[in-house]
XYZ file of C-alpha atoms in Angstrom:
769
model
C 89.711 -21.288 -14.473
C 93.142 -22.269 -12.698
C 93.881 -25.062 -10.039
C 96.943 -25.506 -8.348
C 98.190 -29.280 -7.871
C 101.333 -29.030 -5.552
C 104.000 -27.851 -8.072
C 102.511 -29.218 -11.110
C 101.270 -27.266 -14.200
C 97.737 -27.810 -14.416
C 96.188 -28.288 -17.993
C 92.342 -27.692 -18.137
C 90.621 -29.107 -21.565
C 87.179 -27.482 -22.244
C 84.579 -29.278 -24.612
C 85.219 -26.705 -27.194
C 88.624 -27.394 -27.589
C 90.462 -24.522 -25.846
C 93.062 -25.200 -23.318
C 94.186 -23.138 -20.333
C 97.749 -23.632 -18.547
C 99.003 -22.595 -15.266
C 102.639 -23.000 -14.807
C 103.517 -22.743 -11.412
C 107.103 -22.711 -11.846
C 106.971 -19.153 -13.375
C 104.212 -18.014 -10.546
C 101.384 -15.897 -11.846
C 98.676 -16.762 -14.134
C 99.094 -16.492 -18.099
C 95.691 -17.238 -19.424
C 95.794 -18.967 -22.798
C 99.596 -20.036 -22.462
C 100.395 -23.392 -24.322
C 102.325 -26.359 -23.201
C 104.828 -27.196 -26.278
C 106.396 -30.336 -26.703
C 110.141 -30.527 -26.348
C 112.761 -33.307 -26.332
C 113.017 -35.010 -23.041
C 109.317 -34.431 -21.742
C 108.467 -37.449 -19.912
C 105.077 -39.533 -19.725
C 103.848 -42.491 -17.884
C 102.741 -43.994 -21.103
C 102.534 -43.741 -25.099
C 98.753 -42.996 -24.873
C 99.288 -40.158 -22.387
C 102.010 -38.610 -24.923
C 99.195 -38.981 -27.475
C 96.601 -37.069 -25.264
C 99.195 -34.399 -24.452
C 100.091 -33.880 -28.188
C 96.209 -33.927 -29.024
C 95.626 -30.926 -26.595
C 98.490 -29.176 -28.155
C 97.417 -29.628 -31.815
C 93.741 -28.574 -30.776
C 94.789 -25.252 -29.185
C 96.996 -24.453 -32.448
C 94.288 -25.537 -34.955
C 95.257 -29.063 -36.435
C 94.426 -32.632 -35.871
C 96.593 -35.430 -35.260
C 96.807 -39.259 -35.955
C 98.900 -42.182 -35.066
C 101.971 -42.840 -37.230
C 104.769 -45.206 -37.065
C 105.863 -47.647 -34.222
C 108.671 -49.700 -33.605
C 108.809 -53.198 -31.778
C 111.533 -55.001 -29.788
C 112.895 -57.800 -31.879
C 113.470 -59.583 -28.284
C 109.568 -59.725 -27.260
C 107.622 -57.877 -29.865
C 106.555 -55.352 -27.537
C 106.320 -51.569 -28.668
C 109.301 -49.488 -27.714
C 108.696 -46.221 -29.849
C 105.715 -44.338 -31.244
C 105.243 -41.422 -33.494
C 102.168 -39.279 -33.644
C 101.949 -37.046 -36.629
C 99.881 -34.271 -38.136
C 96.701 -35.390 -39.766
C 98.065 -33.965 -43.141
C 101.283 -36.295 -42.965
C 101.682 -38.491 -45.980
C 99.854 -38.461 -49.355
C 97.665 -41.292 -49.576
C 94.616 -39.028 -49.883
C 94.010 -35.818 -51.606
C 93.558 -33.719 -48.158
C 97.122 -34.664 -47.166
C 100.073 -32.312 -47.966
C 103.071 -34.534 -46.615
C 103.443 -32.514 -43.371
C 106.399 -33.249 -41.571
C 105.183 -32.129 -37.852
C 105.368 -34.852 -35.397
C 106.386 -35.931 -31.837
C 108.182 -39.320 -31.405
C 108.491 -40.845 -27.843
C 110.987 -43.934 -26.962
C 110.167 -46.198 -24.028
C 113.215 -46.021 -21.478
C 114.450 -48.891 -19.039
C 112.216 -47.151 -16.228
C 109.100 -47.750 -18.409
C 108.628 -44.396 -18.834
C 108.043 -42.824 -22.437
C 110.335 -39.734 -23.395
C 110.036 -37.384 -26.357
C 112.796 -38.028 -28.570
C 112.103 -36.387 -31.616
C 109.939 -33.277 -32.119
C 109.048 -31.515 -35.455
C 107.165 -28.261 -34.795
C 106.783 -26.637 -38.350
C 103.927 -27.725 -40.745
C 103.464 -26.995 -44.246
C 99.972 -26.010 -44.348
C 97.571 -23.416 -42.710
C 95.985 -24.182 -39.473
C 92.331 -24.012 -38.792
C 90.914 -21.472 -36.121
C 92.088 -22.814 -32.563
C 89.202 -24.381 -30.828
C 87.304 -25.629 -34.129
C 89.485 -28.791 -34.537
C 88.486 -31.728 -32.437
C 91.048 -34.186 -31.649
C 88.941 -36.535 -29.729
C 90.453 -35.771 -26.393
C 89.229 -38.358 -23.925
C 87.109 -37.293 -20.899
C 88.938 -38.880 -18.093
C 91.847 -37.375 -15.813
C 95.444 -38.074 -17.137
C 98.876 -37.713 -15.651
C 100.123 -36.360 -18.948
C 103.926 -35.302 -18.690
C 106.883 -34.627 -16.470
C 109.579 -32.472 -17.229
C 111.558 -29.840 -15.280
C 107.761 -29.224 -14.004
C 105.011 -32.026 -13.585
C 102.300 -31.770 -15.739
C 98.907 -33.044 -14.955
C 95.631 -33.019 -17.317
C 91.973 -32.530 -15.658
C 89.210 -32.140 -18.212
C 86.393 -29.768 -17.258
C 83.183 -30.687 -19.155
C 79.924 -28.884 -18.698
C 77.165 -30.806 -17.226
C 74.511 -31.860 -19.849
C 71.656 -31.588 -17.505
C 72.589 -27.857 -16.819
C 73.666 -26.646 -20.160
C 71.908 -28.725 -22.895
C 68.139 -28.846 -24.019
C 66.742 -31.949 -23.062
C 66.334 -33.552 -26.551
C 69.948 -33.038 -27.488
C 73.127 -34.908 -26.989
C 76.307 -33.088 -26.944
C 77.332 -34.037 -30.321
C 74.191 -32.762 -32.025
C 70.663 -34.099 -32.672
C 70.682 -37.728 -33.400
C 67.723 -39.642 -34.851
C 68.425 -42.917 -33.293
C 67.152 -46.118 -34.974
C 69.556 -48.733 -33.192
C 70.691 -48.448 -29.549
C 71.628 -50.840 -26.703
C 72.045 -49.732 -23.049
C 75.467 -49.989 -21.473
C 76.511 -49.463 -17.875
C 73.376 -51.051 -16.336
C 70.917 -49.138 -18.333
C 72.566 -45.702 -17.658
C 74.290 -45.022 -21.149
C 72.825 -45.892 -24.333
C 75.381 -47.117 -27.118
C 74.027 -46.557 -30.469
C 74.783 -49.126 -33.199
C 74.995 -47.596 -36.917
C 72.216 -48.222 -39.408
C 71.185 -46.785 -42.589
C 69.175 -43.785 -42.224
C 70.849 -42.506 -39.155
C 70.708 -38.593 -39.206
C 73.216 -36.154 -37.701
C 73.767 -32.250 -37.599
C 77.348 -32.354 -39.153
C 79.804 -35.022 -40.138
C 81.835 -34.028 -37.109
C 78.822 -35.267 -35.087
C 78.762 -38.539 -37.175
C 82.499 -39.016 -36.379
C 81.801 -38.801 -32.569
C 79.026 -41.078 -32.716
C 81.019 -43.709 -34.400
C 83.941 -43.065 -32.293
C 81.923 -43.813 -29.335
C 80.147 -46.915 -30.778
C 83.845 -48.265 -31.707
C 85.101 -47.771 -28.422
C 82.282 -49.885 -26.943
C 82.742 -52.478 -29.602
C 86.448 -52.649 -28.991
C 87.990 -51.159 -31.970
C 89.461 -47.779 -33.072
C 88.512 -45.724 -36.125
C 89.966 -43.119 -38.394
C 88.826 -40.598 -40.895
C 88.684 -42.287 -44.582
C 87.762 -40.810 -48.061
C 85.796 -37.822 -48.775
C 83.985 -36.473 -51.777
C 83.818 -32.866 -52.956
C 81.347 -30.906 -54.987
C 82.926 -30.090 -58.293
C 81.105 -26.801 -58.276
C 82.089 -25.160 -54.975
C 84.523 -27.862 -53.228
C 82.252 -28.543 -50.199
C 82.184 -31.781 -49.016
C 79.447 -33.936 -49.900
C 80.320 -37.185 -48.131
C 82.792 -38.627 -45.505
C 83.704 -42.028 -44.839
C 84.970 -43.271 -41.337
C 86.697 -46.413 -41.225
C 88.348 -49.045 -38.707
C 91.804 -48.156 -37.941
C 92.904 -51.540 -39.547
C 91.599 -50.632 -42.802
C 94.151 -50.636 -45.917
C 97.758 -52.124 -45.761
C 99.658 -49.178 -45.514
C 101.438 -50.358 -42.088
C 101.976 -53.736 -40.883
C 99.389 -53.374 -38.247
C 96.666 -52.886 -40.869
C 94.744 -55.750 -41.943
C 92.598 -54.375 -44.870
C 89.545 -54.267 -42.571
C 86.418 -53.587 -44.463
C 84.237 -51.835 -41.519
C 83.188 -48.453 -42.178
C 80.231 -45.952 -42.112
C 79.717 -43.443 -44.756
C 77.626 -40.244 -44.240
C 75.892 -38.222 -46.993
C 75.112 -34.445 -46.931
C 71.466 -33.853 -47.831
C 69.712 -30.695 -49.184
C 68.524 -29.883 -45.742
C 71.863 -29.611 -44.417
C 71.831 -32.808 -42.365
C 74.062 -35.686 -42.653
C 72.643 -39.241 -43.264
C 74.269 -42.588 -42.900
C 73.819 -44.240 -46.121
C 76.261 -47.021 -46.295
C 78.004 -49.040 -43.803
C 79.770 -52.469 -42.931
C 79.627 -53.785 -39.571
C 81.922 -56.891 -39.706
C 85.507 -56.799 -39.253
C 88.376 -59.055 -40.094
C 89.990 -59.157 -37.042
C 89.456 -59.709 -33.274
C 88.012 -56.739 -31.426
C 89.440 -55.608 -28.115
C 87.464 -55.844 -24.818
C 84.299 -53.786 -24.725
C 85.079 -52.969 -20.892
C 88.654 -51.872 -21.683
C 87.296 -49.649 -24.806
C 84.541 -48.363 -22.575
C 86.873 -46.416 -20.602
C 88.035 -44.549 -23.801
C 84.494 -43.300 -24.659
C 84.709 -39.387 -24.513
C 82.401 -38.495 -21.533
C 80.375 -36.220 -23.795
C 79.264 -39.253 -25.953
C 78.137 -41.382 -22.821
C 74.511 -40.131 -23.330
C 71.845 -40.484 -20.903
C 68.328 -41.772 -22.013
C 66.981 -38.270 -21.721
C 69.036 -37.020 -24.531
C 67.737 -39.300 -27.057
C 65.516 -37.526 -29.615
C 62.468 -39.344 -31.104
C 64.225 -42.889 -30.383
C 62.206 -45.613 -32.108
C 61.881 -49.110 -30.310
C 65.434 -49.937 -29.482
C 67.078 -52.750 -31.682
C 70.011 -54.357 -29.889
C 73.031 -55.448 -31.616
C 72.819 -58.303 -33.914
C 68.896 -58.094 -34.099
C 67.049 -58.609 -37.249
C 65.198 -56.062 -39.170
C 67.158 -53.041 -37.901
C 68.637 -51.864 -41.578
C 69.971 -53.435 -44.439
C 73.236 -54.700 -43.297
C 75.148 -57.588 -44.946
C 77.625 -59.811 -43.525
C 80.773 -59.548 -45.474
C 84.423 -60.237 -44.927
C 87.006 -57.853 -46.187
C 84.269 -57.135 -49.046
C 84.422 -53.756 -50.969
C 81.320 -51.835 -51.835
C 80.099 -54.189 -54.796
C 76.338 -53.919 -54.574
C 73.900 -56.635 -55.732
C 72.557 -53.855 -58.246
C 75.861 -53.896 -60.221
C 75.771 -57.423 -61.170
C 72.482 -57.197 -63.791
C 74.044 -54.108 -64.992
C 77.375 -55.702 -65.892
C 76.016 -59.013 -66.667
C 73.413 -57.386 -69.063
C 76.547 -55.464 -70.738
C 78.446 -58.615 -71.162
C 75.803 -60.597 -73.096
C 75.112 -57.510 -75.332
C 78.740 -57.416 -76.256
C 79.019 -61.091 -76.544
C 76.282 -60.941 -79.107
C 78.129 -58.361 -81.362
C 81.515 -59.674 -80.412
C 82.144 -63.551 -80.501
C 85.579 -63.061 -79.024
C 84.193 -61.383 -76.050
C 85.448 -63.325 -72.827
C 83.666 -63.096 -69.353
C 83.697 -65.176 -66.206
C 81.910 -64.678 -62.982
C 83.043 -66.217 -59.578
C 80.192 -67.894 -57.702
C 80.280 -68.655 -53.970
C 77.418 -70.283 -52.243
C 75.176 -69.413 -55.014
C 75.911 -65.865 -55.126
C 77.822 -63.530 -57.611
C 81.335 -62.389 -56.366
C 84.236 -61.360 -58.505
C 83.742 -60.690 -62.272
C 86.284 -60.495 -65.341
C 85.901 -59.578 -68.737
C 88.120 -58.746 -71.959
C 86.685 -58.316 -75.448
C 88.339 -59.724 -78.503
C 90.580 -56.632 -79.323
C 91.859 -56.618 -75.702
C 92.661 -60.155 -75.856
C 94.349 -59.891 -79.276
C 96.348 -56.886 -77.554
C 96.983 -59.285 -74.457
C 98.796 -61.589 -77.044
C 100.960 -58.837 -78.259
C 101.644 -56.658 -75.428
C 100.690 -59.049 -72.151
C 104.378 -59.404 -71.360
C 104.515 -56.285 -69.265
C 101.564 -55.666 -67.001
C 100.370 -53.051 -64.848
C 97.745 -54.384 -62.486
C 95.947 -51.248 -61.620
C 93.935 -51.334 -58.346
C 93.500 -47.619 -57.795
C 89.861 -48.316 -56.296
C 91.623 -49.767 -53.103
C 93.144 -46.411 -52.225
C 90.327 -44.009 -53.577
C 87.310 -45.915 -52.562
C 85.674 -46.191 -55.829
C 82.158 -46.907 -56.116
C 82.642 -49.879 -58.574
C 86.064 -51.612 -57.527
C 87.306 -51.716 -60.960
C 90.795 -53.244 -61.536
C 92.403 -53.289 -64.851
C 95.202 -55.267 -66.439
C 97.089 -52.475 -68.557
C 99.927 -53.095 -71.136
C 102.018 -51.120 -73.256
C 101.385 -50.951 -76.980
C 103.988 -50.518 -79.884
C 103.302 -46.596 -79.500
C 104.354 -46.545 -75.738
C 100.743 -45.940 -75.137
C 98.684 -47.619 -72.327
C 96.446 -50.530 -73.718
C 93.570 -52.244 -71.926
C 94.089 -56.114 -71.619
C 91.255 -57.050 -69.519
C 89.182 -55.823 -66.490
C 87.858 -57.092 -62.985
C 85.494 -56.182 -60.546
C 86.959 -57.926 -57.333
C 84.570 -58.846 -54.575
C 86.843 -58.914 -51.586
C 90.560 -58.229 -50.916
C 91.288 -61.783 -50.090
C 94.067 -64.150 -51.515
C 91.414 -66.513 -52.932
C 89.677 -63.441 -55.025
C 93.004 -62.435 -56.564
C 94.025 -66.156 -57.368
C 90.774 -66.207 -59.234
C 91.191 -63.353 -61.092
C 94.703 -64.263 -62.184
C 93.902 -67.619 -63.069
C 90.826 -66.427 -65.051
C 93.401 -64.122 -67.048
C 95.283 -67.092 -68.008
C 91.865 -68.811 -69.367
C 91.221 -65.698 -71.399
C 94.893 -65.221 -72.723
C 95.359 -68.872 -73.636
C 97.788 -69.739 -70.749
C 100.198 -66.794 -71.199
C 101.810 -65.675 -68.347
C 103.115 -62.185 -68.004
C 107.185 -61.657 -67.864
C 106.478 -58.783 -65.288
C 103.841 -56.978 -63.278
C 103.560 -53.745 -61.564
C 101.165 -54.047 -58.603
C 100.621 -52.233 -55.294
C 102.632 -53.715 -52.393
C 100.297 -56.124 -50.654
C 101.102 -59.404 -49.086
C 97.708 -60.844 -50.388
C 98.510 -59.887 -54.080
C 101.980 -60.879 -53.656
C 100.831 -64.304 -52.543
C 98.431 -64.719 -55.482
C 101.004 -63.672 -58.020
C 103.577 -66.396 -56.691
C 100.783 -69.093 -57.024
C 99.483 -68.404 -60.293
C 102.396 -66.634 -62.045
C 105.476 -68.318 -60.278
C 107.877 -66.852 -62.989
C 106.728 -63.397 -63.212
C 108.821 -60.671 -61.848
C 106.491 -58.609 -59.281
C 107.509 -54.904 -58.962
C 105.845 -52.300 -56.419
C 104.284 -49.188 -57.610
C 106.668 -46.387 -57.101
C 104.151 -43.870 -56.150
C 103.155 -46.296 -53.279
C 106.964 -46.637 -52.271
C 107.407 -42.642 -52.315
C 104.158 -42.410 -49.939
C 105.658 -45.020 -47.410
C 108.969 -43.452 -47.665
C 107.241 -40.098 -46.655
C 105.281 -42.098 -43.813
C 108.249 -43.676 -42.378
C 111.220 -41.522 -43.152
C 109.697 -38.138 -43.698
C 112.014 -36.429 -40.778
C 115.143 -37.637 -41.959
C 114.568 -36.988 -45.582
C 113.216 -33.364 -45.116
C 115.728 -32.471 -42.157
C 118.728 -34.452 -42.781
C 120.253 -33.939 -46.453
C 123.115 -36.136 -45.995
C 120.849 -38.947 -45.015
C 118.606 -38.272 -48.185
C 121.918 -38.184 -50.365
C 123.269 -41.541 -49.050
C 119.704 -43.163 -49.041
C 119.096 -42.115 -52.823
C 122.577 -43.092 -53.647
C 122.367 -46.433 -52.250
C 119.116 -47.244 -54.031
C 119.551 -45.424 -57.282
C 123.418 -45.713 -58.153
C 124.307 -49.168 -56.724
C 125.509 -51.420 -59.501
C 125.842 -54.942 -57.899
C 123.783 -56.430 -55.002
C 126.988 -56.399 -52.899
C 127.271 -52.780 -53.278
C 123.588 -52.064 -52.529
C 123.927 -54.635 -49.392
C 126.807 -52.947 -47.895
C 125.550 -49.394 -48.685
C 122.342 -50.216 -47.024
C 123.847 -51.564 -43.896
C 126.019 -48.756 -43.639
C 123.011 -46.445 -43.705
C 121.130 -48.350 -41.063
C 124.081 -48.439 -38.731
C 125.254 -44.630 -39.266
C 121.648 -43.385 -38.668
C 120.596 -45.831 -35.886
C 117.821 -47.308 -37.797
C 117.988 -50.758 -36.779
C 114.478 -50.843 -34.969
C 112.906 -49.536 -38.176
C 110.500 -52.145 -39.126
C 109.562 -50.653 -42.381
C 113.111 -50.478 -43.683
C 113.888 -54.107 -42.545
C 110.912 -55.238 -44.484
C 111.813 -53.179 -47.875
C 115.366 -54.761 -47.739
C 113.671 -58.249 -47.627
C 111.589 -57.311 -50.812
C 114.700 -55.296 -52.330
C 113.986 -57.198 -55.736
C 110.666 -55.973 -56.086
C 111.457 -52.076 -55.851
C 115.056 -51.359 -56.208
C 116.393 -50.445 -59.870
C 119.391 -52.762 -59.605
C 116.971 -55.753 -59.434
C 114.461 -54.437 -61.782
C 116.352 -53.750 -64.693
C 117.404 -57.002 -65.789
C 113.622 -57.823 -66.252
C 111.693 -56.660 -69.225
C 109.017 -53.880 -68.033
C 108.347 -52.369 -71.711
C 110.252 -49.092 -70.553
C 107.682 -48.259 -67.909
C 110.039 -45.713 -65.958
C 111.260 -47.065 -62.311
C 110.388 -43.618 -61.007
C 106.956 -43.334 -62.694
C 104.313 -45.590 -64.223
C 101.517 -45.288 -66.860
C 99.172 -42.546 -67.413
C 95.581 -43.053 -66.218
C 93.944 -45.011 -69.031
C 90.223 -43.453 -68.431
C 91.486 -40.286 -67.012
C 88.622 -38.180 -65.647
C 85.804 -40.248 -67.374
C 85.984 -42.959 -64.670
C 86.520 -41.589 -61.139
C 85.498 -42.827 -57.666
C 82.260 -40.678 -57.994
C 81.107 -42.329 -61.259
C 77.435 -43.556 -60.678
C 76.011 -46.936 -61.709
C 73.975 -45.227 -64.423
C 76.939 -43.828 -66.037
C 79.725 -46.465 -65.639
C 79.366 -48.626 -68.785
C 78.714 -45.663 -71.373
C 81.973 -43.843 -69.666
C 83.686 -46.972 -69.874
C 82.939 -47.587 -73.495
C 83.687 -43.768 -74.416
C 87.006 -44.080 -72.639
C 87.845 -47.324 -74.197
C 86.965 -46.176 -77.754
C 89.230 -43.189 -77.347
C 92.059 -44.863 -76.550
C 91.716 -47.067 -79.505
C 91.315 -44.220 -81.689
C 94.533 -42.673 -80.535
C 96.065 -46.310 -81.355
C 94.724 -46.110 -84.729
C 95.962 -42.699 -85.540
C 99.561 -43.531 -84.545
C 99.215 -46.775 -86.677
C 98.145 -44.326 -89.471
C 100.990 -41.914 -88.801
C 103.595 -44.721 -88.502
C 102.455 -46.403 -91.922
C 102.183 -43.192 -93.817
C 104.934 -40.756 -92.590
C 108.759 -41.255 -92.455
C 110.955 -39.851 -89.637
C 113.975 -37.671 -90.572
C 117.067 -39.533 -90.697
C 120.202 -37.753 -88.640
C 122.812 -40.006 -90.553
C 123.476 -42.267 -93.318
C 124.245 -45.275 -90.992
C 122.518 -48.339 -92.156
C 121.314 -49.174 -88.757
C 119.220 -46.088 -88.611
C 117.478 -46.821 -92.048
C 116.928 -50.473 -91.116
C 115.121 -49.175 -87.655
C 113.168 -46.343 -89.324
C 111.773 -49.070 -91.775
C 110.807 -51.686 -89.037
C 109.975 -49.363 -85.772
C 106.919 -47.363 -85.118
C 107.523 -43.600 -84.936
C 107.777 -43.283 -81.359
C 110.146 -46.469 -81.017
C 112.443 -45.135 -83.665
C 112.760 -41.780 -82.003
C 113.916 -43.669 -78.851
C 116.412 -45.581 -81.073
C 117.681 -42.812 -82.830
C 118.305 -40.767 -79.611
C 120.568 -43.728 -78.545
C 122.307 -43.752 -81.954
C 123.053 -40.064 -81.816
C 124.429 -40.182 -78.456
C 126.711 -43.006 -79.154
C 128.693 -40.712 -81.117
C 129.731 -38.956 -77.899
C 131.056 -42.073 -76.302
C 134.394 -43.631 -76.325
C 135.011 -47.642 -76.426
C 137.963 -49.080 -75.109
C 138.765 -52.833 -75.453
C 139.732 -54.320 -72.100
C 139.582 -58.100 -72.717
C 139.562 -60.284 -75.851
C 139.623 -64.307 -75.866
C 138.716 -65.940 -79.000
C 135.572 -64.646 -80.555
C 134.546 -62.920 -77.236
C 135.589 -59.308 -76.667
C 134.786 -56.932 -73.741
C 134.788 -53.042 -74.135
C 134.207 -50.404 -71.644
C 132.295 -47.730 -72.859
C 131.655 -44.001 -71.233
C 130.526 -40.828 -72.513
C 133.361 -38.183 -73.116
C 134.301 -36.296 -69.946
C 132.205 -38.684 -68.026
C 133.555 -41.081 -65.486
C 130.324 -43.594 -65.642
C 131.401 -46.718 -67.607
C 129.496 -49.548 -68.971
C 130.733 -52.968 -69.758
C 129.797 -54.344 -73.161
C 130.392 -57.927 -74.081
C 130.527 -58.743 -77.638
C 130.591 -62.426 -79.603
C 132.037 -61.700 -83.059
C 130.712 -64.957 -84.411
C 126.950 -65.081 -83.172
C 126.676 -61.200 -82.703
C 125.335 -61.765 -79.367
C 125.854 -58.727 -77.282
C 125.184 -57.399 -73.625
C 125.743 -54.227 -71.502
C 126.004 -53.649 -67.967
C 123.341 -50.800 -68.144
C 120.691 -53.436 -69.120
C 118.856 -50.948 -71.191
C 117.719 -53.651 -73.706
C 116.624 -56.150 -71.052
C 114.384 -53.421 -69.468
C 113.200 -51.703 -72.441
C 113.660 -53.775 -75.384
C 115.831 -51.291 -77.353
C 119.644 -51.303 -77.779
C 121.495 -48.661 -75.799
C 124.250 -46.356 -76.876
C 126.897 -48.228 -75.585
C 126.211 -51.241 -77.784
C 125.772 -49.163 -80.704
C 129.136 -47.664 -79.985
C 130.503 -51.000 -80.121
C 128.537 -52.191 -83.168
C 130.281 -48.921 -84.742
C 133.577 -50.071 -83.605
C 133.080 -53.555 -84.960
C 131.713 -52.392 -88.193
C 128.247 -54.202 -87.784
C 125.955 -52.788 -90.518
C 122.791 -54.345 -89.380
C 121.039 -54.967 -85.901
C 120.555 -58.725 -85.655
C 116.800 -59.618 -85.681
C 116.795 -60.858 -81.974
C 117.477 -57.297 -80.949
C 114.568 -55.786 -82.745
C 111.570 -56.855 -80.706
C 108.459 -57.532 -82.915
C 106.428 -55.776 -80.143
C 107.844 -52.416 -81.079
C 107.239 -53.020 -84.865
C 104.726 -51.063 -87.149
C 102.946 -54.267 -88.081
C 103.510 -55.842 -84.735
C 101.077 -58.745 -85.554
C 103.108 -59.723 -88.572
C 106.378 -59.302 -86.840
C 105.387 -61.643 -83.964
C 104.105 -64.159 -86.410
C 107.047 -64.127 -88.640
C 109.432 -64.340 -85.714
C 108.183 -67.771 -84.807
C 108.101 -68.948 -88.272
C 105.562 -71.032 -90.101
C 106.061 -74.041 -87.413
C 104.856 -71.737 -84.512
C 106.637 -72.529 -81.071
C 104.954 -69.915 -79.027
C 101.797 -71.662 -77.318
C 99.564 -68.499 -77.751
C 100.455 -68.013 -81.569
C 97.087 -69.837 -82.778
C 94.766 -67.650 -80.868
C 96.927 -64.718 -81.895
C 96.285 -65.376 -85.451
C 92.627 -66.203 -84.787
C 92.001 -62.858 -82.964
C 93.846 -61.030 -85.753
C 91.806 -62.736 -88.543
C 88.746 -62.168 -86.677
C 89.618 -58.238 -86.266
C 90.255 -58.169 -90.209
C 87.090 -60.055 -90.738
C 84.770 -57.613 -88.785
C 86.109 -54.859 -90.592
C 85.717 -56.681 -93.904
C 82.092 -57.585 -93.000
C 81.297 -53.901 -92.078
C 82.378 -52.891 -95.593
C 80.776 -55.646 -97.302
C 77.347 -55.111 -95.957
C 77.159 -51.345 -96.879
C 75.513 -51.945 -100.099
C 74.234 -55.108 -102.046
C 77.023 -54.527 -104.737
C 79.670 -54.497 -102.186
C 78.070 -57.578 -100.562
C 78.364 -59.624 -103.896
C 82.121 -58.439 -104.494
C 82.993 -59.335 -100.832
C 81.358 -62.969 -101.321
C 83.171 -63.364 -104.423
C 86.514 -62.195 -102.901
C 86.133 -64.384 -99.730
C 85.225 -67.453 -101.779
C 88.265 -67.143 -103.995
C 90.342 -66.524 -100.956
C 89.115 -69.882 -99.375
C 89.796 -71.611 -102.615
C 93.471 -70.369 -102.576
C 93.915 -71.384 -98.978
C 92.384 -74.911 -99.677
C 95.004 -75.423 -102.362
C 97.960 -74.483 -99.981
C 99.639 -77.362 -98.261
């Protein structure tokens, strides 16, 4: 159906998502033609640009969402907005990093003009008309270009076209509602047990509720069947959920719908409370799709109305930024802790209590505490649950052991994503680990976590997760990185090849100026936090060799996932922990019984084979082999200090090595030892030139040695000096004692022998002075 409005192009949107266009500039009627975005297209507001792109997307068969915005530094007002394909980015599994977008810029006249448009997608479209982009049910003056565009929706009359017991979004068994608009339109409040025909109906319902409440929503996590890949549950969240953008506040409000055997979808979880101010309901009311302003006649089997905030309308708990820890978790975990403590006297656990209620939990068994004393210098604080919506919000403290394997140091279940909760968890870590602070931590980029680390671990160098940084790069720079190869080259060169802070800063500002990125808020923020993610600033801190471009492998693998139910959590956790510890024991055995092949007769190689674990020796051996291909040139000498420039033959990249002939102190500009704890090929080349036949003990870290505990004890000498040395010795003796007891109780004869040996050992210790 076509209508002429002056010289305008008239766009008519139907309920099913189809769009008809009549372009009067061309005369005639081409049914089914499409209005395609183009640079220069003008709108009265950013919201109209969004609605225009939504119609275009619906017609093609994809969904959109709101992307990055830029604000004026003068008054903070929004000056540009980006609307992207819903599959842009990589934050959830369903996204493919799609580059399609439009970007609109506000001009002096107050209008908004498309200044960027990427048409191509990297995924298949759905059938046109099956996608719902939540096109609003009001008249819009959408866009102006060489022709004037206007949008006028045509929506079927509910009274004429629908059965009297249905709403336009499907059958809804309503258990909570309130009446708006003088009693003409019911506004439903979510409650457990609400039933829908499809998850799309649930989305429309929650969107209408959100509009009336004064907030926006977006689609959250989904869970698929492992058998056929079908969707089993969907989650719809407040638009301010998460922390991927500065406008998001980690809001915990959500609903989740679960598919039933009948094919219906039932709301089984929800959180009503928000951690931010809501908009005006009257303003939001205008955004409710007309199809969802349902009259009383279309409510099916509605029980007694329960107004918002009334008691007895569902098991809704008031929470602030809380995740989905349920009260049923506490007895399960506490029972597990108590059973472990009965067997393992070194088992440590703590419970955060607030107003008489359990909140966060923390635990570490004796072996984890022992590992924390050995490998707690470089930690990954793994909070994967935050982005993947795990049933149990398990946070893990992971380290790197002497075989370069991930090792579990402690676990926590965190009640809410507040600074106070993280501070409690980190302070509890200190109590469990005898006050030992980590040298470095790898964490998600989150202001709350950063503040907690600064408060509890003020000397710890915080590093942001590489995968999170990559995701944000795609979110904020996807067009430039994918389209402009010169920008990508200069951007990566600035980040990964800068050798000094001045070189990095000058390269960064040149990049910003050349590509007109002064208004990019994300780039401005990332420059301010450059010490937390740029390799130049990270390499001078010990990170146990965890690659800057990667991270640790998943500790539990597929054993613990976001779908792991309560009944299986503890046994799966125990099984995964045991598997990892068996792998460590296997490597311990291999390192103590097998010798690696020597590639030279260098005394340094034999020394390191004797001390290092197999994997660490291979890393050292590679550097030793590569040093033979390097050339060292002395460029400076004064007294006992000399400096060499070392480079690989035929390679222009040089590294400066400074060497003290008296103390044998050495340093290299590549900072491999500072970052990884193993000497680099450049230093080994200088050792070769200076005829150094043995690596000084300070450059063989005890944490990489075969007998790591003995190495650490011996390195501090009999007098101690390390505040965590005594508990480290205690945990080591306890572990040996546990194995001794297991062997001693296997028979009466062994028990008698074990008692005699223990008594003789105690007498020998008593005689020592």
